[in-house]
C-alpha cells in the first residue's frame, strides 16, 4: 500500500487519535486508506490485509461510501503535502457545513408538517443548542451526513403528506435521499422504510391510488419539462441503488446479514484485532461462563434499566463534551432533567389528541415513536446479551430529535391552554380590578386560540389553495406546491 503518510502505526493505532466522536480515529483511518489507493481501484476492496482489522472490517462493510467520497479531497491534500492535522480539521469543517445544512432542512421539515414559523425556529434553536449535535457535527464521522440525508428524506415525506399535487416527485426524492442515507449509514434501513411507507399509506388513505396513477406518463413528462434535473435525479438514484444492491444486497445473499460479522470473513484470531469485536466477544464470553459456573447473577430489574437508559441518554445527549467526557452531572441538574421528563410525559398524555390531529402529525409521531422504541429494544437486547451498557448514547436519537422537540413544544402549548381560566400567564391568581379584567381578556384570547388552533400552530393538512377560510380549514385537504407550508 503506497500512501504519503502513515495510516496506522505498528500496533494498529492511528497516530492522531480523534477526541470528538467515539470512533473518529477509525473513520479517519478508513478515509486515509481509501485516499492511499489508486483512483482506478474503485470503492470495492477485496484484498485488505488482516492487520487492517484495527480499522474495522472494511471488505464488506456497508457504510463505506462516506469514506470513499471524502477520500478524494483528502487525496488532493496529501498530494500537496498537507499536514495530517490540517486534513483532520478540513474533514471536521466539512461536517460542520453539512450539519448547518441539516438545521436548514429541519426548519423546512417542521414547517412542512404544518407548524408555524416560531415553532420551527424554536426547534432549530433547541437542536443547535444540544451538546451532542454540536460536537458530533465537528467530528469526522458518517453520522452527520447520514442524519442530514435522513432529514431530507423526512422533509419530502412530509411534503408528500401535506400535498399530493406532486406526489410522484416528492415520493421519488424521499426514496433517493432515504437510499442515500442508507448507503452512508446502513442502520437507517428500517427507519427509512417506516417513514416512506407510513407517508404513502396516509396519502392513499386520503386521496386513493389516483395520486400515484400513470407513473410512466408522469415520468416521461418530467423528462420533457425538466430534462437536466430529471437526468441528475435519475443518475443519483441509479448509482445509489447500484451501491445498495452490490453491498447490502450482496451481504444478505452471501452472509444473511446487512453487516456480516467479522468471523464470516476472517478467522477469529484475526478479528480480535477489531476493538468492537474483541470487546463484544469477551463481554459475551464472560457472561456465558458466569452462567455456566453458576455464579449468582444480579436479577434483572426493568425499572432500574429504564431509569439507567433514560439517564444515560439524557447525559450523553445534552452534556457531551467529547469522547473523554466524564459523566459528573450535578445532582440538581439530574433532578431538573427528571422533572422535565415527567412534565413532558404528562403534557404529551394530556394533549395527545391535539398532537395527532393531522396526518402529518400522525406520521411524525409514528416515525419518532418507532425509532425511540427500536433503540430501546436494541439497547435492552445488548444489555441482556453482553451484561453491559454498550451503545447507550444520545447520538443515536439525533435523527428524530427534531420531531421530539417539535412535539414537546406543541404539548407544552397545549398544556398551558388547559390551565384554569382564572390563572394568568404569570402563574398568579387573577385577583380584582385590573387583574380581573386581564383574566377576562386571557379567557377570550384562549377561546380564539382554541377556535383558530389550526392557524396558530398547526394547519390541518395545509392552507386552502385560494384563500383562508374563517376556521382555517381546507376543502380538498391539499395545497399548491408553491405555497409556503403552514401560516405565513
PDB file of C-alpha atoms in Angstrom, residues 11 28 474 478:
ATOM      1  CA  UNK A  11       0.312  -1.848  16.539  1.00  0.00           C
ATOM      2  CA  UNK A  28     -10.033   8.932   9.807  1.00  0.00           C
ATOM      3  CA  UNK A 474     -59.194  23.239   3.566  1.00  0.00           C
ATOM      4  CA  UNK A 478     -54.140  19.850  -0.181  1.00  0.00           C
TER       5      UNK A 478
END
